[in-house]
Short mmCIF file of C-alpha atoms and ligand atoms in Angstrom, two decimals:
data_model
loop_
_atom_site.label_atom_id
_atom_site.label_comp_id
_atom_site.label_asym_id
_atom_site.label_seq_id
_atom_site.Cartn_x
_atom_site.Cartn_y
_atom_site.Cartn_z
CA MET K 1459 -1.00 -14.22 -10.99
CA SER K 1460 1.81 -13.58 -8.51
CA SER K 1461 1.28 -14.83 -4.97
CA GLU K 1462 1.76 -11.27 -3.75
CA LYS K 1463 -1.05 -10.02 -6.01
CA GLU K 1464 -3.27 -12.94 -4.98
CA ALA K 1465 -2.65 -12.12 -1.31
CA ALA K 1466 -3.45 -8.45 -1.91
CA LEU K 1467 -6.69 -9.20 -3.73
CA ALA K 1468 -7.73 -11.74 -1.09
CA THR K 1469 -7.24 -9.31 1.80
CA VAL K 1470 -10.11 -7.07 2.84
CA PRO K 1471 -8.73 -3.74 4.11
CA ASN K 1472 -9.19 -3.61 7.89
CA ASP K 1473 -7.72 -2.22 11.10
CA SER K 1474 -7.26 -5.53 12.91
CA PRO K 1475 -3.89 -6.63 14.32
CA THR K 1476 -1.63 -8.00 11.59
CA ILE K 1477 1.39 -10.26 11.32
CA PHE K 1478 3.47 -7.10 11.81
CA ASP K 1479 2.11 -6.71 15.37
CA LYS K 1480 3.45 -10.19 16.11
CA ILE K 1481 6.78 -9.20 14.60
CA ILE K 1482 6.91 -6.06 16.78
CA LYS K 1483 6.13 -8.17 19.88
CA LYS K 1484 8.85 -10.66 18.78
CA GLU K 1485 6.22 -13.42 18.74
CA ILE K 1486 7.35 -14.52 15.31
CA PRO K 1487 10.93 -14.41 14.07
CA CYS K 1488 12.29 -12.10 11.41
CA THR K 1489 15.64 -10.60 10.51
CA VAL K 1490 15.74 -7.15 12.05
CA VAL K 1491 18.30 -4.87 10.40
CA TYR K 1492 17.96 -1.77 12.62
CA GLU K 1493 15.69 -0.72 15.45
CA ASP K 1494 14.78 2.42 17.35
CA GLU K 1495 11.87 3.50 19.51
CA LYS K 1496 9.62 4.40 16.56
CA ALA K 1497 10.44 2.08 13.67
CA LEU K 1498 11.33 -1.53 13.01
CA PRO K 1499 13.03 -2.44 9.70
CA PHE K 1500 13.31 -6.15 8.88
CA ARG K 1501 13.93 -8.29 5.80
CA ASP K 1502 10.91 -9.22 3.69
CA ILE K 1503 10.13 -12.94 3.83
CA ASN K 1504 9.58 -12.98 0.04
CA PRO K 1505 12.30 -10.69 -1.33
CA GLN K 1506 11.79 -9.02 -4.71
CA ALA K 1507 15.38 -7.76 -4.91
CA PRO K 1508 18.74 -8.71 -3.34
CA THR K 1509 17.93 -6.18 -0.63
CA HIS K 1510 14.25 -6.02 0.34
CA ILE K 1511 13.48 -4.51 3.70
CA LEU K 1512 10.14 -3.54 5.22
CA ILE K 1513 10.08 -0.49 7.45
CA ILE K 1514 7.12 -0.29 9.81
CA PRO K 1515 6.09 2.03 12.63
CA LYS K 1516 5.95 0.33 16.03
CA VAL K 1517 2.70 2.19 16.74
CA LYS K 1518 0.38 2.41 13.75
CA ASP K 1519 -2.39 4.45 15.46
CA GLY K 1520 -5.01 3.37 12.91
CA LEU K 1521 -2.70 4.07 10.00
CA THR K 1522 -3.36 0.87 8.12
CA GLY K 1523 -2.17 2.41 4.86
CA LEU K 1524 -1.30 5.77 3.35
CA SER K 1525 -4.88 6.41 2.24
CA LYS K 1526 -5.95 6.42 5.90
CA ALA K 1527 -3.52 9.19 6.89
CA GLU K 1528 -4.92 12.00 8.96
CA GLU K 1529 -3.19 15.12 10.20
CA ARG K 1530 -2.14 13.43 13.45
CA HIS K 1531 -0.18 10.89 11.42
CA VAL K 1532 2.05 13.29 9.49
CA GLU K 1533 5.24 12.31 11.31
CA ILE K 1534 4.92 8.59 10.60
CA PRO K 1535 5.39 8.42 6.80
CA GLY K 1536 8.22 10.94 6.97
CA TYR K 1537 9.98 8.95 9.67
CA LEU K 1538 9.63 5.71 7.71
CA LEU K 1539 11.26 7.43 4.70
CA TYR K 1540 14.06 8.76 6.90
CA VAL K 1541 14.73 5.28 8.30
CA ALA K 1542 14.68 3.91 4.73
CA LYS K 1543 17.54 6.27 3.93
CA VAL K 1544 19.47 5.27 7.07
CA VAL K 1545 19.03 1.56 6.32
CA ALA K 1546 19.89 2.02 2.61
CA LYS K 1547 23.21 3.51 3.68
CA GLN K 1548 23.76 0.71 6.20
CA GLU K 1549 23.04 -1.84 3.45
CA GLY K 1550 25.57 -0.19 1.11
CA LEU K 1551 23.05 0.84 -1.55
CA GLU K 1552 25.26 3.70 -2.76
CA ASP K 1553 24.09 3.51 -6.39
CA GLY K 1554 20.43 3.96 -5.57
CA TYR K 1555 17.37 2.11 -4.46
CA ARG K 1556 13.60 2.23 -4.58
CA VAL K 1557 11.14 2.98 -1.79
CA VAL K 1558 7.55 1.81 -2.35
CA THR K 1559 4.32 2.03 -0.42
CA ASN K 1560 1.48 -0.13 -1.66
CA ASP K 1561 -2.01 1.08 -0.82
CA GLY K 1562 -5.23 -0.90 -1.01
CA PRO K 1563 -6.10 -3.88 -3.21
CA SER K 1564 -5.29 -2.13 -6.50
CA GLY K 1565 -1.96 -0.98 -5.04
CA CYS K 1566 -1.16 -4.61 -4.10
CA GLN K 1567 -1.24 -4.04 -0.33
CA SER K 1568 -1.57 -7.27 1.62
CA VAL K 1569 -0.70 -6.21 5.19
CA TYR K 1570 -2.79 -3.40 6.67
CA HIS K 1571 -0.14 -1.80 8.89
CA ILE K 1572 1.49 1.07 6.99
CA HIS K 1573 4.97 0.21 5.76
CA VAL K 1574 7.50 1.09 3.12
CA HIS K 1575 9.48 -1.38 1.07
CA LEU K 1576 13.17 -0.58 0.55
CA LEU K 1577 14.38 -2.41 -2.57
CA GLY K 1578 17.92 -2.40 -3.92
CA GLY K 1579 20.90 -4.37 -5.10
CA ARG K 1580 19.68 -4.64 -8.69
CA GLN K 1581 18.67 -2.30 -11.52
CA MET K 1582 15.07 -1.19 -11.09
CA ASN K 1583 12.73 -0.77 -14.06
CA TRP K 1584 10.21 1.90 -14.93
CA PRO K 1585 7.27 1.78 -15.29
CA PRO K 1586 6.76 -0.61 -12.37
CA GLY K 1587 4.47 -3.59 -12.91
P1 5GP U 417 2.38 -5.30 1.01
O1 5GP U 417 1.98 -6.31 0.00
O2 5GP U 417 1.30 -5.11 2.05
O3 5GP U 417 2.85 -3.99 0.42
O4 5GP U 417 3.66 -5.87 1.72
C1 5GP U 417 3.61 -6.85 2.71
C2 5GP U 417 4.93 -7.56 2.69
O5 5GP U 417 5.04 -8.30 3.89
C3 5GP U 417 5.10 -8.55 1.53
O6 5GP U 417 6.19 -8.15 0.71
C4 5GP U 417 5.35 -9.88 2.24
O7 5GP U 417 6.31 -10.68 1.60
C5 5GP U 417 5.78 -9.44 3.62
N1 5GP U 417 5.48 -10.39 4.69
C6 5GP U 417 4.27 -10.98 4.92
N2 5GP U 417 4.34 -11.78 6.01
C7 5GP U 417 5.62 -11.67 6.46
C8 5GP U 417 6.29 -12.27 7.57
O8 5GP U 417 5.75 -13.06 8.35
N3 5GP U 417 7.60 -11.95 7.74
C9 5GP U 417 8.25 -11.08 6.90
N4 5GP U 417 9.55 -10.82 7.17
N5 5GP U 417 7.64 -10.49 5.85
C10 5GP U 417 6.34 -10.79 5.63
#
């Protein structure tokens, strides 16, 4: 089993602070590739493609994952997708890329702070694993 899948299955969905809160507070290092007042994109520590960037909201407001979205959250997923497009251009992914949101244990989510993965720099496959 992949370590990512193991981590996802070992994590109980919850609304506690995550490693991403420490990243936002700059308490642990990461490679930030862009930043604005609402979103923080940084390189994934365990990249699954030559370019693998996580895009997170700085304020999650209880939005641990997409399945927890309520009407007050509607701007957050859209903004994360917009930033994914901005960062993809910055990263030179002219030929295309993939944006993924994992949700819950079966979706292989391991960090309960909503985020999108921006993956590129290689040919993607379909169906995904
Ligand atoms: P998920 O599995 O929840 O969709 O994605 C979480 C991602 O966070 C994983 O791809 C994992 O590699 C990444 N990740 C976990 N901890 C850290 C960390 O401390 N720093 C960085 N840069 N990425 C992390």
